[in-house]
CSV table of C-alpha atoms and ligand atoms in Angstrom, one decimal:
chain,number,residue,atom,x,y,z
A,1,MET,CA,-14.8,-24.9,9.3
A,2,LYS,CA,-18.4,-23.8,10.1
A,3,ASN,CA,-17.8,-23.1,13.8
A,4,ASP,CA,-18.2,-19.3,14.1
A,5,ARG,CA,-17.6,-19.1,17.9
A,6,GLN,CA,-14.9,-16.6,18.6
A,7,PRO,CA,-12.0,-18.7,19.8
A,8,ALA,CA,-9.8,-17.6,22.7
A,9,GLU,CA,-6.4,-16.1,21.8
A,10,PRO,CA,-4.1,-18.9,20.7
A,11,PHE,CA,-1.3,-17.3,22.7
A,12,ARG,CA,-0.8,-15.8,26.1
A,13,ILE,CA,0.5,-12.4,27.0
A,14,LYS,CA,4.2,-12.2,28.1
A,15,SER,CA,4.9,-8.5,27.9
A,16,ILE,CA,2.5,-5.5,28.3
A,17,GLU,CA,2.4,-1.9,27.3
A,18,PRO,CA,0.2,0.5,29.5
A,19,ILE,CA,-2.3,2.7,27.7
A,20,SER,CA,-4.4,5.5,29.1
A,21,LEU,CA,-7.4,7.6,28.2
A,22,LEU,CA,-7.2,11.4,28.1
A,23,ASN,CA,-10.3,13.2,29.3
A,24,ARG,CA,-12.8,14.6,26.8
A,25,GLU,CA,-11.5,18.2,27.2
A,26,GLU,CA,-8.0,17.1,26.5
A,27,ARG,CA,-9.0,15.1,23.5
A,28,GLU,CA,-10.9,18.1,22.1
A,29,LYS,CA,-7.7,20.2,22.5
A,30,LYS,CA,-5.6,17.5,20.8
A,31,LEU,CA,-8.0,17.4,17.8
A,32,ILE,CA,-7.7,21.2,17.4
A,33,GLU,CA,-3.9,21.0,17.6
A,34,ALA,CA,-3.9,18.2,15.0
A,35,ASN,CA,-6.1,20.3,12.6
A,36,TYR,CA,-8.6,17.5,12.7
A,37,ASN,CA,-6.1,15.2,11.0
A,38,ILE,CA,-5.8,12.0,13.1
A,39,PHE,CA,-2.4,11.2,11.5
A,40,LYS,CA,-1.1,14.2,13.4
A,41,LEU,CA,-2.1,13.0,16.9
A,42,ASP,CA,0.6,11.7,19.2
A,43,ALA,CA,0.1,7.9,19.7
A,44,ALA,CA,0.4,8.5,23.4
A,45,ASP,CA,-2.8,10.5,23.3
A,46,VAL,CA,-4.7,7.6,21.7
A,47,TYR,CA,-6.4,5.0,23.9
A,48,ILE,CA,-7.1,2.3,21.3
A,49,ASP,CA,-5.3,2.7,18.0
A,50,LEU,CA,-7.1,1.1,15.1
A,51,LEU,CA,-5.4,3.4,12.5
A,52,THR,CA,-3.7,0.6,10.8
A,53,ASP,CA,-2.8,-3.1,11.0
A,54,SER,CA,0.5,-2.2,9.3
A,55,GLY,CA,3.7,-2.6,11.4
A,56,THR,CA,1.6,-2.4,14.6
A,57,GLY,CA,1.5,-6.1,15.5
A,58,ALA,CA,3.0,-7.8,18.5
A,59,MET,CA,5.9,-10.1,17.9
A,60,SER,CA,6.2,-13.6,19.2
A,61,ALA,CA,8.8,-14.9,21.7
A,62,GLN,CA,10.3,-16.7,18.7
A,63,GLN,CA,10.6,-13.4,16.8
A,64,TRP,CA,12.2,-11.6,19.7
A,65,SER,CA,14.7,-14.3,20.1
A,66,ALA,CA,15.4,-14.4,16.4
A,67,LEU,CA,16.4,-10.7,16.7
A,68,MET,CA,19.5,-11.8,18.6
A,69,ARG,CA,20.6,-14.0,15.6
A,70,GLY,CA,20.7,-11.0,13.3
A,71,ASP,CA,23.8,-11.0,11.2
A,72,GLU,CA,24.6,-7.4,10.4
A,73,SER,CA,27.2,-8.0,7.7
A,74,TYR,CA,26.9,-5.5,4.8
A,75,ALA,CA,27.0,-8.2,2.1
A,76,GLY,CA,25.8,-11.9,2.1
A,77,ALA,CA,24.6,-11.9,5.7
A,78,SER,CA,23.3,-15.3,7.0
A,79,SER,CA,20.1,-13.5,8.0
A,80,PHE,CA,19.6,-12.6,4.3
A,81,ARG,CA,20.1,-16.2,3.3
A,82,LYS,CA,17.5,-17.4,5.8
A,83,PHE,CA,15.1,-14.7,4.7
A,84,GLU,CA,15.7,-15.5,1.0
A,85,LYS,CA,15.1,-19.2,1.5
A,86,THR,CA,11.9,-18.6,3.4
A,87,VAL,CA,10.6,-16.2,0.7
A,88,GLN,CA,11.6,-18.6,-2.1
A,89,GLU,CA,9.7,-21.5,-0.4
A,90,ILE,CA,6.5,-19.5,0.3
A,91,PHE,CA,6.4,-17.3,-2.8
A,92,ARG,CA,8.1,-19.9,-5.2
A,93,LYS,CA,10.3,-17.4,-7.0
A,94,ARG,CA,14.0,-17.6,-7.5
A,95,TYR,CA,15.0,-13.9,-7.0
A,96,VAL,CA,14.3,-12.2,-3.7
A,97,VAL,CA,14.8,-8.5,-2.9
A,98,PRO,CA,14.3,-7.3,0.6
A,99,CYS,CA,12.9,-3.7,0.9
A,100,HIS,CA,12.3,-1.6,3.9
A,101,GLN,CA,8.5,-1.5,3.3
A,102,GLY,CA,5.8,-2.0,0.7
A,103,ARG,CA,6.0,1.3,-1.0
A,104,SER,CA,9.7,1.1,-1.6
A,105,ALA,CA,9.0,-2.2,-3.4
A,106,GLU,CA,6.4,-0.4,-5.4
A,107,HIS,CA,8.7,2.5,-6.2
A,108,MET,CA,11.5,0.2,-7.3
A,109,MET,CA,9.3,-2.0,-9.4
A,110,PHE,CA,7.2,0.7,-11.1
A,111,SER,CA,10.1,3.0,-11.8
A,112,THR,CA,11.8,0.0,-13.5
A,113,VAL,CA,8.8,-1.3,-15.6
A,114,VAL,CA,6.4,1.7,-16.1
A,115,LYS,CA,6.9,3.8,-19.3
A,116,LYS,CA,5.2,7.1,-19.5
A,117,GLY,CA,1.5,6.6,-20.1
A,118,SER,CA,1.5,2.9,-19.6
A,119,TYR,CA,-1.2,1.2,-17.5
A,120,ILE,CA,-1.1,-0.8,-14.3
A,121,ILE,CA,-4.3,-2.7,-13.8
A,122,ASN,CA,-5.3,-3.8,-10.3
A,123,ASN,CA,-8.4,-5.3,-8.7
A,124,THR,CA,-8.1,-2.1,-6.6
A,125,HIS,CA,-4.9,-0.1,-6.1
A,126,PHE,CA,-4.1,0.7,-2.5
A,127,ASP,CA,-3.3,4.5,-2.1
A,128,THR,CA,0.5,4.0,-2.2
A,129,THR,CA,0.4,1.7,-5.2
A,130,ARG,CA,-1.8,4.3,-7.0
A,131,ALA,CA,0.6,7.1,-6.0
A,132,ASN,CA,3.7,5.2,-7.0
A,133,THR,CA,2.2,4.3,-10.4
A,134,ILE,CA,1.4,7.9,-11.0
A,135,HIS,CA,4.8,9.0,-9.7
A,136,ALA,CA,6.5,6.6,-12.2
A,137,GLY,CA,4.5,8.2,-15.1
A,138,GLY,CA,1.9,5.4,-15.3
A,139,ILE,CA,-1.9,5.3,-15.2
A,140,PRO,CA,-3.5,3.2,-12.5
A,141,VAL,CA,-6.7,1.4,-13.5
A,142,ASP,CA,-9.0,-0.3,-11.0
A,143,LEU,CA,-11.1,-3.3,-12.2
A,144,PRO,CA,-13.0,-4.5,-9.2
A,145,CYS,CA,-15.7,-7.2,-9.7
A,146,PRO,CA,-19.3,-6.0,-9.9
A,147,GLU,CA,-20.1,-7.8,-6.6
A,148,SER,CA,-17.8,-5.4,-4.8
A,149,ASP,CA,-20.6,-2.9,-4.9
A,150,SER,CA,-23.2,-5.2,-3.6
A,151,SER,CA,-24.5,-4.9,0.0
A,152,GLU,CA,-25.1,-8.7,0.1
A,153,PRO,CA,-22.6,-10.6,2.2
A,154,LEU,CA,-21.1,-12.4,-0.7
A,155,PRO,CA,-17.7,-14.2,-0.5
A,156,PHE,CA,-14.7,-13.0,-2.6
A,157,LYS,CA,-15.9,-9.5,-3.3
A,158,GLY,CA,-12.2,-8.6,-3.7
A,159,ASN,CA,-12.1,-10.3,-7.1
A,160,MET,CA,-11.0,-8.6,-10.4
A,161,ASP,CA,-13.6,-8.2,-13.1
A,162,VAL,CA,-12.3,-10.6,-15.8
A,163,VAL,CA,-14.7,-9.4,-18.4
A,164,ARG,CA,-13.6,-5.8,-18.2
A,165,LEU,CA,-10.0,-7.0,-18.0
A,166,GLU,CA,-10.3,-8.8,-21.4
A,167,GLN,CA,-12.1,-5.7,-22.8
A,168,PHE,CA,-9.4,-3.4,-21.6
A,169,VAL,CA,-6.6,-5.5,-23.0
A,170,HIS,CA,-8.4,-5.8,-26.3
A,171,LYS,CA,-9.0,-2.0,-26.5
A,172,HIS,CA,-5.6,-0.7,-25.4
A,173,GLY,CA,-3.3,-3.4,-26.6
A,174,ILE,CA,-0.6,-5.3,-24.6
A,175,GLU,CA,2.2,-2.8,-25.3
A,176,LYS,CA,0.6,-0.1,-23.1
A,177,ILE,CA,0.0,-2.4,-20.1
A,178,ALA,CA,3.0,-2.6,-17.8
A,179,MET,CA,1.5,-5.2,-15.6
A,180,VAL,CA,-1.6,-6.6,-14.0
A,181,MET,CA,-1.7,-6.7,-10.2
A,182,MET,CA,-3.9,-8.5,-7.8
A,183,THR,CA,-4.1,-7.1,-4.3
A,184,VAL,CA,-4.8,-9.9,-1.8
A,185,THR,CA,-6.8,-9.2,0.3
A,186,ASN,CA,-8.3,-6.2,-1.5
A,187,ASN,CA,-7.7,-3.5,1.2
A,188,SER,CA,-9.5,-0.6,-0.4
A,189,ILE,CA,-12.7,-2.7,-1.0
A,190,GLY,CA,-13.1,-3.6,2.7
A,191,GLY,CA,-10.3,-6.1,3.0
A,192,GLN,CA,-12.3,-8.6,0.9
A,193,PRO,CA,-10.6,-11.7,-0.4
A,194,VAL,CA,-9.9,-12.9,-3.9
A,195,SER,CA,-10.9,-16.4,-4.9
A,196,MET,CA,-8.4,-19.0,-6.4
A,197,SER,CA,-10.6,-19.4,-9.4
A,198,ASN,CA,-10.5,-15.6,-10.1
A,199,ILE,CA,-6.7,-15.7,-9.7
A,200,HIS,CA,-6.4,-18.5,-12.2
A,201,GLU,CA,-8.7,-16.7,-14.7
A,202,VAL,CA,-6.7,-13.5,-14.5
A,203,TYR,CA,-3.4,-15.3,-14.7
A,204,GLN,CA,-4.6,-17.2,-17.9
A,205,ILE,CA,-5.6,-13.9,-19.5
A,206,CYS,CA,-2.2,-12.4,-18.7
A,207,LYS,CA,-0.3,-15.4,-19.9
A,208,ARG,CA,-2.2,-15.5,-23.2
A,209,ASN,CA,-1.3,-11.9,-23.7
A,210,SER,CA,2.2,-12.0,-22.3
A,211,ILE,CA,1.4,-9.4,-19.7
A,212,PRO,CA,3.3,-9.8,-16.4
A,213,PHE,CA,1.0,-10.7,-13.5
A,214,PHE,CA,2.1,-9.7,-10.0
A,215,TYR,CA,0.5,-9.8,-6.5
A,216,ASP,CA,0.4,-7.0,-4.0
A,217,SER,CA,0.5,-9.7,-1.3
A,218,ALA,CA,0.5,-7.7,2.0
A,219,ARG,CA,-2.3,-9.9,3.4
A,220,PHE,CA,-1.7,-13.2,1.5
A,221,ALA,CA,-2.2,-15.5,4.5
A,222,GLU,CA,-5.5,-13.9,5.4
A,223,ASN,CA,-6.6,-14.4,1.8
A,224,CYS,CA,-5.5,-18.0,1.8
A,225,TYR,CA,-7.7,-18.5,5.0
A,226,PHE,CA,-10.8,-17.3,3.2
A,227,ILE,CA,-10.0,-19.6,0.2
A,228,LYS,CA,-9.8,-22.6,2.6
A,229,ARG,CA,-13.0,-21.6,4.4
A,230,ASP,CA,-15.2,-20.5,1.5
A,231,GLU,CA,-14.0,-21.9,-1.8
A,232,PRO,CA,-15.1,-25.4,-2.8
A,233,GLY,CA,-12.2,-27.9,-3.0
A,234,TYR,CA,-9.9,-26.1,-0.6
A,235,GLY,CA,-11.3,-27.0,2.8
A,236,ASP,CA,-8.8,-29.9,3.3
A,237,LYS,CA,-5.7,-28.0,2.0
A,238,SER,CA,-3.2,-26.3,4.3
A,239,ILE,CA,-2.6,-22.6,4.2
A,240,ARG,CA,0.9,-23.3,2.9
A,241,GLU,CA,-0.5,-25.5,0.1
A,242,ILE,CA,-3.0,-22.8,-0.9
A,243,ALA,CA,-0.3,-20.2,-0.9
A,244,ALA,CA,1.8,-22.4,-3.1
A,245,GLU,CA,-1.0,-22.8,-5.7
A,246,MET,CA,-1.6,-19.0,-5.5
A,247,PHE,CA,2.0,-18.0,-6.0
A,248,ASP,CA,2.6,-20.6,-8.7
A,249,ALA,CA,0.1,-18.6,-10.7
A,250,CYS,CA,2.1,-15.4,-11.1
A,251,ASP,CA,5.3,-13.8,-12.3
A,252,GLY,CA,6.2,-12.2,-9.1
A,253,VAL,CA,5.2,-10.6,-5.8
A,254,LEU,CA,5.4,-7.2,-4.1
A,255,MET,CA,4.8,-7.2,-0.4
A,256,SER,CA,4.5,-4.9,2.5
A,257,ALA,CA,5.7,-7.4,5.2
A,258,LYS,CA,4.4,-5.1,7.9
A,259,LYS,CA,1.1,-6.9,7.7
A,260,ASP,CA,1.3,-10.7,7.1
A,261,GLY,CA,5.0,-10.7,7.7
A,262,LEU,CA,4.0,-10.2,11.4
A,263,ALA,CA,6.8,-7.6,11.6
A,264,ASN,CA,7.0,-3.9,12.5
A,265,ILE,CA,9.0,-3.1,9.4
A,266,GLY,CA,9.9,-4.7,6.1
A,267,GLY,CA,8.9,-5.5,2.6
A,268,LEU,CA,10.0,-7.6,-0.4
A,269,ILE,CA,10.0,-8.3,-4.1
A,270,ALA,CA,10.1,-11.9,-5.3
A,271,LEU,CA,10.2,-12.7,-9.0
A,272,SER,CA,11.4,-15.2,-11.6
A,273,ASN,CA,12.7,-12.9,-14.4
A,274,GLU,CA,16.4,-12.6,-14.0
A,275,GLU,CA,16.8,-9.6,-16.2
A,276,LEU,CA,14.2,-7.7,-14.3
A,277,TYR,CA,15.8,-8.8,-11.0
A,278,ARG,CA,19.1,-7.4,-12.1
A,279,ARG,CA,17.6,-4.0,-13.1
A,280,ILE,CA,15.8,-3.7,-9.8
A,281,ALA,CA,18.9,-4.8,-7.8
A,282,ASP,CA,21.0,-2.2,-9.6
A,283,LEU,CA,18.5,0.5,-8.7
A,284,MET,CA,18.3,-0.8,-5.2
A,285,ILE,CA,22.0,-0.2,-4.6
A,286,ILE,CA,21.5,3.5,-5.5
A,287,VAL,CA,18.4,4.1,-3.4
A,288,GLU,CA,17.8,1.5,-0.7
A,289,GLY,CA,21.0,-0.4,0.1
A,290,PHE,CA,22.9,-3.5,-0.9
A,291,PRO,CA,20.5,-6.2,-2.3
A,292,THR,CA,21.2,-8.5,0.6
A,293,TYR,CA,19.7,-6.1,3.2
A,294,GLY,CA,17.6,-3.7,1.2
A,295,GLY,CA,17.3,-0.9,3.8
A,296,LEU,CA,16.7,-3.3,6.7
A,297,ALA,CA,18.9,-4.6,9.5
A,298,GLY,CA,19.9,-8.2,9.6
A,299,ARG,CA,17.8,-8.7,12.7
A,300,ASP,CA,14.7,-7.4,10.8
A,301,LEU,CA,15.3,-10.1,8.1
A,302,GLU,CA,15.4,-12.7,10.9
A,303,VAL,CA,12.1,-11.4,12.3
A,304,LEU,CA,10.5,-11.5,8.9
A,305,ALA,CA,11.7,-15.0,8.1
A,306,THR,CA,10.1,-16.2,11.4
A,307,GLY,CA,6.9,-14.1,10.9
A,308,LEU,CA,6.3,-15.3,7.4
A,309,GLU,CA,6.2,-18.8,8.7
A,310,GLU,CA,4.1,-18.0,11.8
A,311,VAL,CA,1.4,-16.2,9.9
A,312,MET,CA,0.4,-19.4,8.0
A,313,ASN,CA,-0.5,-21.1,11.3
A,314,PHE,CA,-4.2,-22.1,11.0
A,315,ASP,CA,-5.2,-21.4,14.6
A,316,TYR,CA,-3.7,-17.9,14.4
A,317,LEU,CA,-5.6,-17.1,11.2
A,318,ASP,CA,-8.8,-18.6,12.5
A,319,PHE,CA,-8.6,-16.5,15.7
A,320,ARG,CA,-7.6,-13.4,13.7
A,321,VAL,CA,-10.4,-13.5,11.1
A,322,LYS,CA,-13.0,-14.4,13.8
A,323,GLN,CA,-11.9,-11.5,15.9
A,324,VAL,CA,-12.4,-9.1,13.0
A,325,ALA,CA,-15.9,-10.6,12.6
A,326,TYR,CA,-16.5,-10.2,16.3
A,327,LEU,CA,-15.8,-6.5,16.2
A,328,GLY,CA,-17.9,-6.2,13.0
A,329,ARG,CA,-20.9,-7.7,14.8
A,330,GLN,CA,-20.5,-5.4,17.7
A,331,ILE,CA,-20.2,-2.3,15.5
A,332,LYS,CA,-23.2,-3.3,13.5
A,333,GLN,CA,-25.2,-3.9,16.7
A,334,ALA,CA,-24.2,-0.4,17.8
A,335,GLY,CA,-26.1,0.8,14.8
A,336,MET,CA,-23.3,1.5,12.2
A,337,PRO,CA,-23.7,0.0,8.7
A,338,ILE,CA,-20.7,-2.1,7.9
A,339,VAL,CA,-19.3,-3.7,4.7
A,340,GLU,CA,-20.3,-7.4,4.9
A,341,PRO,CA,-18.9,-9.9,5.2
A,342,THR,CA,-16.1,-8.5,7.3
A,343,GLY,CA,-12.7,-9.1,5.6
A,344,GLY,CA,-9.4,-10.2,7.0
A,345,HIS,CA,-7.9,-7.2,8.8
A,346,ALA,CA,-10.5,-4.5,9.5
A,347,VAL,CA,-14.1,-3.5,9.9
A,348,PHE,CA,-15.3,-1.0,7.4
A,349,VAL,CA,-18.1,1.3,8.3
A,350,ASP,CA,-20.2,2.9,5.6
A,351,ALA,CA,-20.1,6.5,6.8
A,352,GLY,CA,-21.9,7.7,3.6
A,353,LEU,CA,-24.9,5.6,4.7
A,354,LEU,CA,-24.8,6.5,8.3
A,355,LEU,CA,-24.4,10.3,7.7
A,356,PRO,CA,-26.4,11.0,4.5
A,357,HIS,CA,-26.7,14.7,5.6
A,358,ILE,CA,-22.9,15.2,5.0
A,359,PRO,CA,-22.1,15.2,1.3
A,360,PRO,CA,-19.1,13.3,0.0
A,361,ASP,CA,-17.1,16.4,-0.6
A,362,GLN,CA,-17.5,17.3,3.1
A,363,PHE,CA,-16.0,13.9,4.1
A,364,PRO,CA,-18.6,12.0,6.2
A,365,GLY,CA,-15.9,9.3,6.9
A,366,LEU,CA,-13.6,12.0,8.4
A,367,ALA,CA,-16.5,13.4,10.5
A,368,LEU,CA,-16.9,9.9,11.9
A,369,THR,CA,-13.2,9.4,12.4
A,370,VAL,CA,-12.9,12.7,14.4
A,371,GLU,CA,-15.9,11.6,16.4
A,372,PHE,CA,-14.4,8.2,17.3
A,373,TYR,CA,-11.4,10.1,18.9
A,374,ARG,CA,-13.6,12.7,20.5
A,375,GLU,CA,-16.0,10.2,22.0
A,376,GLY,CA,-13.6,7.4,23.0
A,377,GLY,CA,-10.0,8.2,22.3
A,378,VAL,CA,-10.2,5.6,19.5
A,379,ARG,CA,-8.1,6.3,16.4
A,380,VAL,CA,-9.5,5.0,13.1
A,381,VAL,CA,-9.0,6.1,9.5
A,382,GLU,CA,-11.1,7.6,6.7
A,383,MET,CA,-11.1,5.6,3.5
A,384,GLY,CA,-13.4,7.7,1.4
A,385,SER,CA,-13.1,10.9,-0.7
A,386,LEU,CA,-10.4,12.4,1.6
A,387,MET,CA,-8.1,9.4,0.9
A,388,PHE,CA,-9.1,8.5,-2.6
A,389,GLY,CA,-10.6,11.7,-4.0
A,390,GLY,CA,-9.0,14.9,-5.0
A,391,ILE,CA,-8.0,16.5,-8.3
A,392,ASP,CA,-7.7,13.8,-10.9
A,393,PRO,CA,-4.1,14.2,-12.2
A,394,PHE,CA,-5.2,13.1,-15.7
A,395,THR,CA,-8.4,15.0,-16.3
A,396,GLY,CA,-7.9,17.9,-13.8
A,397,GLU,CA,-11.4,17.3,-12.5
A,398,LYS,CA,-12.5,16.9,-8.9
A,399,SER,CA,-13.0,13.2,-8.2
A,400,LEU,CA,-14.7,11.4,-5.3
A,401,ALA,CA,-14.3,7.9,-3.9
A,402,ARG,CA,-16.8,5.2,-4.8
A,403,HIS,CA,-17.7,4.8,-1.1
A,404,GLU,CA,-17.4,6.9,1.9
A,405,LEU,CA,-15.8,4.4,4.2
A,406,LEU,CA,-14.2,4.4,7.6
A,407,ARG,CA,-11.7,1.7,8.6
A,408,LEU,CA,-11.2,0.1,12.0
A,409,ALA,CA,-8.0,-1.9,11.4
A,410,LEU,CA,-7.1,-4.6,13.9
A,411,PRO,CA,-3.4,-4.7,14.8
A,412,ARG,CA,-2.2,-8.4,14.9
A,413,ARG,CA,-2.1,-10.0,18.4
A,414,VAL,CA,-2.4,-6.7,20.2
A,415,TYR,CA,-5.9,-6.0,21.5
A,416,THR,CA,-8.4,-8.3,23.3
A,417,ASN,CA,-12.1,-8.5,22.9
A,418,SER,CA,-12.7,-6.2,25.8
A,419,HIS,CA,-10.9,-3.5,24.0
A,420,TYR,CA,-13.2,-4.1,21.1
A,421,ASP,CA,-16.2,-4.0,23.3
A,422,TYR,CA,-15.1,-0.6,24.5
A,423,VAL,CA,-14.8,0.6,20.8
A,424,ALA,CA,-18.3,-0.7,20.2
A,425,GLU,CA,-19.6,1.2,23.2
A,426,SER,CA,-18.1,4.4,21.8
A,427,ALA,CA,-19.8,3.6,18.4
A,428,LYS,CA,-23.1,3.4,20.1
A,429,ARG,CA,-22.8,6.8,21.7
A,430,ILE,CA,-21.7,8.3,18.3
A,431,VAL,CA,-24.8,6.8,16.6
A,432,ALA,CA,-27.1,8.3,19.2
A,433,ASN,CA,-25.7,11.7,18.3
A,434,LYS,CA,-25.2,11.2,14.6
A,435,ASN,CA,-27.5,14.0,13.4
A,436,SER,CA,-25.4,16.6,15.2
A,437,LEU,CA,-22.2,15.7,13.2
A,438,ALA,CA,-21.1,18.1,10.5
A,439,GLY,CA,-18.7,17.9,7.6
A,440,TYR,CA,-15.1,19.2,7.1
A,441,LYS,CA,-13.2,21.3,4.6
A,442,ILE,CA,-9.6,21.0,3.6
A,443,VAL,CA,-7.6,24.1,4.4
A,444,ARG,CA,-4.1,22.9,3.1
A,445,GLN,CA,-3.1,19.8,1.1
A,446,PRO,CA,-0.2,18.3,-0.8
A,447,PRO,CA,-0.6,17.1,-4.4
A,448,LEU,CA,-0.5,13.3,-3.6
A,449,LEU,CA,-1.5,11.2,-0.6
A,450,ARG,CA,-3.1,14.3,0.9
A,451,HIS,CA,-4.9,12.5,3.8
A,452,PHE,CA,-1.6,11.9,5.6
A,453,THR,CA,-0.7,15.6,6.0
A,454,CYS,CA,-3.6,17.9,5.1
A,455,ASP,CA,-5.1,20.3,7.5
A,456,LEU,CA,-8.9,20.3,8.0
A,457,ALA,CA,-11.5,22.6,9.6
A,458,PRO,CA,-15.0,21.8,10.8
A,459,LEU,CA,-18.0,23.2,8.9
A,460,LYS,CA,-21.0,24.5,10.6
A,461,PRO,CA,-23.6,21.8,11.2
A,462,GLU,CA,-26.3,22.0,8.6
A,463,LYS,CA,-29.9,21.5,9.4
A,464,VAL,CA,-30.6,17.8,8.8
A,465,LYS,CA,-33.7,17.3,6.7
A,466,GLU,CA,-36.5,15.6,8.4
A,467,LYS,CA,-36.6,12.7,6.0
A,468,GLN,CA,-32.9,12.0,6.6
A,469,LYS,CA,-33.4,11.8,10.3
A,470,GLN,CA,-35.3,8.6,10.1
B,501,F0G,N1,-0.3,-2.5,-0.5
B,501,F0G,C1,-1.3,-2.7,0.4
B,501,F0G,C2,-2.4,-3.5,0.0
B,501,F0G,C3,-1.3,-2.0,1.6
B,501,F0G,O1,-2.3,-2.1,2.4
B,501,F0G,C4,-0.2,-1.2,1.9
B,501,F0G,C5,-0.1,-0.4,3.2
B,501,F0G,C6,0.9,-1.1,1.0
B,501,F0G,C7,0.8,-1.7,-0.2
B,501,F0G,C8,2.1,-0.2,1.3
B,501,F0G,O2,2.9,-0.8,2.2
B,501,F0G,O3,2.9,0.8,4.2
B,501,F0G,O4,4.6,-1.0,3.9
B,501,F0G,O5,4.6,1.0,2.4
B,501,F0G,N2,-1.1,-0.3,3.9
B,501,F0G,C9,-1.2,0.3,5.2
B,501,F0G,C10,-2.6,0.4,5.6
B,501,F0G,C11,-0.5,1.6,5.3
B,501,F0G,O6,-2.9,1.1,6.6
B,501,F0G,O7,-3.5,-0.2,5.0
B,501,F0G,P1,3.8,0.0,3.2
């Protein structure tokens, strides 16, 4: 397990999709047309798209052939039965609800269990879980472990703070806590994994207090890989065995299957409580579709059943995690400070550290995001105060993110290392020019999830103080 050499792809390429690079002048024009919001760029105008690892992966030959087996019957399709059986085996829960993506699973679950003013506790909410909690009248609470703030390359920085969890339960009482969730891997904290011992500790606290414990399991297989690699006692276990231990320690699972489902669309809820299942299934019929297809086509369910099995292949995961580390090393060598160790799906750059002359409320992560496109036609995403800050819906005060990060997410099985070498070369040119970068202001924004649709405008470059230049 100690071999850090980047393995060659454990697959060969059967089908290709041409990409091309607009010239600098054209890219500048596209940025202006998009009001500096990279979500508004046309994908055809992007050379290398590291916006997200969600729904952007390449399917295998097995998945493409599974498409043809899709049973499109409205009720009780054989494709649903296959999907249901696969989910039951991996996630070890009796009741399975397919959903069209992660946030629809969140919406259905939270609008069923959250009462006005009740808490959902998470190691760190992803933006859609946070928004759906608030949308259902709940209060999202993040309890990341203290190590998550450390610049040391420690393992399992994605853990939940169990001391603060105990204190929170004691202070607020169990009636006000709708559920505790563990996001594996912890996307908002650099895609960092959660250890099995932390999972067991949190589950025990929840069990003792009769609080439901669920996973946000979008990247469960990547998390299992880290447990196998870095947690004593798990080196000889298979990914499937580790997943089984993990999912035995919970009441249910929400999943965006656009990540570790190796699919372009899909999500799921798996749970053991029959009464809760019935309430969700009833709601499902009103908003998503009949519970045996859940807003998906039969062929999507086939693809998911195949993808959920493929993602647990050790060689695939070993390649995947090491490719993320490869890009991380290149970006660091280019002079950008990154979150270390690299996690399972992305490299996170600390834009706040790289651009100290741009204050958090002028979005240094966004300045760097815009620059990646301007410099190289590379699309990445800000994960700082633009995504996580804003007006706090509970206090009415202006809030900022804990860190001004920028994420380079790696689509699964899509880009080769030469693509990533190109990204690192762009990073190097940006670093050489970093003092000339300026901040941005928001000129229009919606009340929730503002980063997707807001319009931005560049501010005039400020004079960078001498001491910050060093
Ligand atoms: N939970 C986590 C941890 C996620 O990362 C995401 C999506 C969701 C839930 C919502 O799932 O997109 O299928 O509705 N993350 C994507 C990303 C969008 O870029 O990280 P969804």
